[in-house]
Short mmCIF file of C-alpha atoms in Angstrom, two decimals:
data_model
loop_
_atom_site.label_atom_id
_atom_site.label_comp_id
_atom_site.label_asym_id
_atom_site.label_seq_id
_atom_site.Cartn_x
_atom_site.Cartn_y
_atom_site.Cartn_z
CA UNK A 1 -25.06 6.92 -0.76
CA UNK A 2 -26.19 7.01 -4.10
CA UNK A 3 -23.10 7.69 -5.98
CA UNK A 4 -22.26 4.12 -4.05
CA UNK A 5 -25.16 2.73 -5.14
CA UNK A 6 -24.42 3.76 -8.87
CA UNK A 7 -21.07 2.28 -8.54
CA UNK A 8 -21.68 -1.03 -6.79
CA UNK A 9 -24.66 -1.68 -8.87
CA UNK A 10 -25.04 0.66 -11.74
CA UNK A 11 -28.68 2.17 -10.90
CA UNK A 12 -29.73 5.16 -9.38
CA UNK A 13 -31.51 5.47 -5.72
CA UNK A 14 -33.27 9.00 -5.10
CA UNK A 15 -34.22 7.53 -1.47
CA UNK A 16 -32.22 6.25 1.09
CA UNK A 17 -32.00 6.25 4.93
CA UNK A 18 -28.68 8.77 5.47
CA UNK A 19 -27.99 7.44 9.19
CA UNK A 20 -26.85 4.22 8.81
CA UNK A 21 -23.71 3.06 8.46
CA UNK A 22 -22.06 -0.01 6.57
CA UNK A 23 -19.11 -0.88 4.74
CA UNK A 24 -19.72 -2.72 1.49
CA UNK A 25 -16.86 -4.54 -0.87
CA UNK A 26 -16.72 -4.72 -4.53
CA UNK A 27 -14.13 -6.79 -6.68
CA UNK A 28 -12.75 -4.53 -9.25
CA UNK A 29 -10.55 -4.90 -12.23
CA UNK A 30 -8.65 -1.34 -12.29
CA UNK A 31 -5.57 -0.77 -15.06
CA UNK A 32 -5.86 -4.74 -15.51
CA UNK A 33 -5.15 -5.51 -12.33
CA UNK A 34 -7.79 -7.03 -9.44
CA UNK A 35 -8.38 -4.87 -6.71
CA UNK A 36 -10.52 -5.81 -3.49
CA UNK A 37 -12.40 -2.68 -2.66
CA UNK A 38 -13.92 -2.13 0.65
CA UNK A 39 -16.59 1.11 1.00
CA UNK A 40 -17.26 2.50 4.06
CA UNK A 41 -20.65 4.96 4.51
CA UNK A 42 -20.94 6.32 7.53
CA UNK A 43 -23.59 8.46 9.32
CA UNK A 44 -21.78 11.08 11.43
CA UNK A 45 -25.29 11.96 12.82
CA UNK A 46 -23.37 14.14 15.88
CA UNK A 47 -21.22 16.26 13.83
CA UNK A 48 -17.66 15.99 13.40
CA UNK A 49 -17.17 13.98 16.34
CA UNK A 50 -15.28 10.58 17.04
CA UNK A 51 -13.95 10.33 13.68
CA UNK A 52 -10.95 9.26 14.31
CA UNK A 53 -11.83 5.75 13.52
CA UNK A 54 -12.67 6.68 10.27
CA UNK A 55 -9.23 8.22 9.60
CA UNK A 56 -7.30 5.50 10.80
CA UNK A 57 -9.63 2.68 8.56
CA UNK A 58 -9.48 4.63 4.99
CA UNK A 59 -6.24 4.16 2.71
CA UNK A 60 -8.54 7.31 0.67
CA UNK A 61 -10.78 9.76 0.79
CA UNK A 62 -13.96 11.46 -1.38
CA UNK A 63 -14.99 14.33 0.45
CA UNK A 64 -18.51 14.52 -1.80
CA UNK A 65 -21.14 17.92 -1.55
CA UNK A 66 -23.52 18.89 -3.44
CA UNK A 67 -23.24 21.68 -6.24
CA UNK A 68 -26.65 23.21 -5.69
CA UNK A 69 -26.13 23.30 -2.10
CA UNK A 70 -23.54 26.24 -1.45
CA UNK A 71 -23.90 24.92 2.60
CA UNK A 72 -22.53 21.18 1.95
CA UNK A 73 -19.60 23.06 0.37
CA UNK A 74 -18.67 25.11 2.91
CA UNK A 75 -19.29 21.76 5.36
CA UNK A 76 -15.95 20.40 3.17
CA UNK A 77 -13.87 23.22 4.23
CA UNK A 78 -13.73 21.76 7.74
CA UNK A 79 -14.13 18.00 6.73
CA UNK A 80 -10.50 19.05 4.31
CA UNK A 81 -8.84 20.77 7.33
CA UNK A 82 -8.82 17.62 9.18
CA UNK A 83 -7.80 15.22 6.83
CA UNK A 84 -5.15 17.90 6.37
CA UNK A 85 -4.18 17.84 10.03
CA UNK A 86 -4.40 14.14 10.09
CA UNK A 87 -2.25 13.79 7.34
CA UNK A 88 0.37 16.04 8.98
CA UNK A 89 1.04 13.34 11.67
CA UNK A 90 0.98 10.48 9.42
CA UNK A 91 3.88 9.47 8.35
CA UNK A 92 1.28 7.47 5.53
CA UNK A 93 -0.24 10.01 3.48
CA UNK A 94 -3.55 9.31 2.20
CA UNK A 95 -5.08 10.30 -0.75
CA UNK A 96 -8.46 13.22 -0.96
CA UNK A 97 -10.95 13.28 -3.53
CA UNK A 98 -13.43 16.48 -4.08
CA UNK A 99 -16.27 15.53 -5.21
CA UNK A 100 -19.48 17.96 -6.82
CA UNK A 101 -22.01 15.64 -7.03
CA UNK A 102 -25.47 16.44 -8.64
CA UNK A 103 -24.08 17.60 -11.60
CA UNK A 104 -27.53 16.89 -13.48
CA UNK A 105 -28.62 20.07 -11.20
CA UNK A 106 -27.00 22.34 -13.08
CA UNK A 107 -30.00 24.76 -13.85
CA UNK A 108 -29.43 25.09 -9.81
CA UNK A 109 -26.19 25.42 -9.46
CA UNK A 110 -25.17 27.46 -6.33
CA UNK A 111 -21.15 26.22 -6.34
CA UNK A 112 -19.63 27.01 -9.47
CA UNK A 113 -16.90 24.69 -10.77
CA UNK A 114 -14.45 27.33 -10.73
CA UNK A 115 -14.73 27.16 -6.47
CA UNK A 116 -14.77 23.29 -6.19
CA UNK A 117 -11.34 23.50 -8.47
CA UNK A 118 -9.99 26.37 -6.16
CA UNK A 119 -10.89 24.71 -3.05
CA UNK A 120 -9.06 21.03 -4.41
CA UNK A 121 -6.05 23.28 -5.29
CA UNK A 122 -5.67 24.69 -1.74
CA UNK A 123 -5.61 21.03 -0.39
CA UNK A 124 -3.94 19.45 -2.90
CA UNK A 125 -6.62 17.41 -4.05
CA UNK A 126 -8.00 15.85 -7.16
CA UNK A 127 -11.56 17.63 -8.42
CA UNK A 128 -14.57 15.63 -9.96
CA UNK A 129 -18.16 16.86 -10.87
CA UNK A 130 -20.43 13.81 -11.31
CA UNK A 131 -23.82 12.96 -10.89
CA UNK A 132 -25.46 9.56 -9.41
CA UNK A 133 -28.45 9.69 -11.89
CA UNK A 134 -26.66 10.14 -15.40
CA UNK A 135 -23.88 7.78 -16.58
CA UNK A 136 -22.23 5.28 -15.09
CA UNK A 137 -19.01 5.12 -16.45
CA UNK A 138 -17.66 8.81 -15.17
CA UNK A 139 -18.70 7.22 -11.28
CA UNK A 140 -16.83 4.38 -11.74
CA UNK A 141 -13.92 6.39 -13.27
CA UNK A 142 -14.22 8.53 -9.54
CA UNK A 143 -13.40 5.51 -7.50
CA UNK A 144 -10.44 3.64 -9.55
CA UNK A 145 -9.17 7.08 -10.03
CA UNK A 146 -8.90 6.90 -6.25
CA UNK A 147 -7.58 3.67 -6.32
CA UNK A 148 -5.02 4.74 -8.68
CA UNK A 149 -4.06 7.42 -6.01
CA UNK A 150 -3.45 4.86 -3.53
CA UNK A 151 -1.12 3.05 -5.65
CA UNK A 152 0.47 5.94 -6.53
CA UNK A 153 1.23 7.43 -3.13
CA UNK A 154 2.16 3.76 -2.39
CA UNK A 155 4.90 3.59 -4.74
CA UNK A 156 6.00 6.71 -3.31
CA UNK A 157 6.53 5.59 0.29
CA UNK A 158 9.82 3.54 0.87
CA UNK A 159 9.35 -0.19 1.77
CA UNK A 160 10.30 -0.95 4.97
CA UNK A 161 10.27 -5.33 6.14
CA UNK A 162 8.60 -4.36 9.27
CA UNK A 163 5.16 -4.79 10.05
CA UNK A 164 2.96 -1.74 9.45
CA UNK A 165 1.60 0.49 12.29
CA UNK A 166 -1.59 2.48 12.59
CA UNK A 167 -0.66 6.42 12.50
CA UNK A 168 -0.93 7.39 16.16
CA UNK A 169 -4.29 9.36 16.96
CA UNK A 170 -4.26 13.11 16.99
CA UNK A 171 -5.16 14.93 20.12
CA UNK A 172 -7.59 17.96 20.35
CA UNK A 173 -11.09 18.80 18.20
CA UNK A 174 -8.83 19.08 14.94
CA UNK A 175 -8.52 15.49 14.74
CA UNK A 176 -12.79 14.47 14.28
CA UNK A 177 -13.23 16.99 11.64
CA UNK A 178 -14.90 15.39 8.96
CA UNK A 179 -17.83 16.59 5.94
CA UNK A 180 -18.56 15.31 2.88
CA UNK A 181 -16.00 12.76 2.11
CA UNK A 182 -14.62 9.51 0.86
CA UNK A 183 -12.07 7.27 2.58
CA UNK A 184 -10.63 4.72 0.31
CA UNK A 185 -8.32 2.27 1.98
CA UNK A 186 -6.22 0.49 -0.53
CA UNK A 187 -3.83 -2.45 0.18
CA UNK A 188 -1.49 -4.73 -2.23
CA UNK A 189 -1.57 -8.21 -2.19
CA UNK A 190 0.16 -11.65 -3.33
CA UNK A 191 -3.35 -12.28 -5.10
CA UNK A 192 -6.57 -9.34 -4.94
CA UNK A 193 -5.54 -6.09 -3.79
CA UNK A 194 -7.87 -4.69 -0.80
CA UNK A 195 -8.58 -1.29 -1.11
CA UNK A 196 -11.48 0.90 1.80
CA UNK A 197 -13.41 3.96 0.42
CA UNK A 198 -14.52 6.30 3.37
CA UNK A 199 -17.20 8.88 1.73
CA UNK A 200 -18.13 11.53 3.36
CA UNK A 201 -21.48 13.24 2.23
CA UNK A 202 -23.52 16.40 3.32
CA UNK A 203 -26.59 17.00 1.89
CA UNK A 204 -29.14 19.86 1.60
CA UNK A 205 -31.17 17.39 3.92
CA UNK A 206 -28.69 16.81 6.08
CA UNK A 207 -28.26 20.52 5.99
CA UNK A 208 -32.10 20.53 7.59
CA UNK A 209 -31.07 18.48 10.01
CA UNK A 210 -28.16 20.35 10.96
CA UNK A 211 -25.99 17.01 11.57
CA UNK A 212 -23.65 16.52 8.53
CA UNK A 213 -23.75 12.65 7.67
CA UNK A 214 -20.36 11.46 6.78
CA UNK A 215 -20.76 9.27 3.84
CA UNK A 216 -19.27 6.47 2.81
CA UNK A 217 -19.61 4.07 0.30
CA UNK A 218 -22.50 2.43 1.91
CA UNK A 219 -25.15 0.76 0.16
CA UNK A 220 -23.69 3.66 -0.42
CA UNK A 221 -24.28 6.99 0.15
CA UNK A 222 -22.38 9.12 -1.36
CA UNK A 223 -25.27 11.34 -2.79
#
């Protein structure tokens, strides 16, 4: 929630309540060109669980942990595997973000940068390490960067004249998968693009609790 905080409103929140769930929207101006952005932070109290609704929202994703909290990161493993087997039915691929957050941590460090890049290799994902409470510029950069994966993947997909369909839901415990991550669902329009961030978030508190809260961009939580 924080790195959504930083980016709707450029300050930094150390407290916020990590089970609730909203969806917040932010005009942006990305490569010149406006962009409707709809964030979506969500509180997956349960575990991954009934996610599926998540999936089929986000045009993106920013699967966020923390990098002095070796736990969250092995939480994205599992969150990545199902946005991987989600995408594999999809005819729509969507894009996936890995974020380290907490970058300011680094005296604390338990996740070296080397892993989060190994781990976004293996997934075929694009690797960040940013930090809620320092600048504001390299947060922002994380979500049009996302945006700018949308539109990429979007001028990769034919154009069809038919009206679009939802990807049909994936059967079995692979399909609610989710940990720390972002969904950002992006859309092109006559005027202001639309474009939905999921973000998915664990936490060492969350870690406590032993119910990974999936994240996203709610008055934001992506930590």
């Amino acid at each position: 929630a924080a790195l959504t905080v930083k980016f709707l409103t450029k300050r930094f929140i150390s407290e916020y309540d990590p089970n609730l769930e909203d969806t917040y929207t932010s005009e942006e101006l990305v490569d010149q060109q406006p962009v409707l952005l709809k964030v979506m932070d969500t509180a997956d109290q349960d575990g991954p669980v009934n996610c599926e609704r998540y999936l089929r929202w986000a045009s993106a994703f920013l699967v966020v942990y923390s990098i002095e909290d070796k736990r969250s990161f092995a939480g994205c493993r599992r969150y990545l595997d199902v946005l991987a087997a989600h995408a594999g039915g999809c005819p729509r691929a969507r894009p996936v973000l890995l974020l380290g957050n907490k970058l300011d941590m680094e005296p604390y460090r338990q996740v070296t940068k080397a892993e989060g890049l190994s781990l976004a290799a293996a997934f075929g994902c694009l690797f960040f390490e940013v930090s809620a409470c320092l600048g504001f510029e390299a947060v922002r950069h994380v979500f049009h960067e996302a945006v700018r994966e949308v539109r990429r993947a979007a001028e990769r997909r034919p154009l069809f004249l038919a009206e679009e369909r939802p990807c049909p839901p994936r059967a079995g415990p692979a399909a609610c998968a989710l940990s720390t991550l972002s969904t950002v669902t992006y859309k092109e329009v006559p005027s202001v693009a639309q474009a939905k961030l999921v973000t998915v978030k664990s936490s060492r508190a969350q870690s406590k609790r032993k119910a990974p809260t999936l994240t996203l961009l709610k008055g934001f939580k992506i930590f």
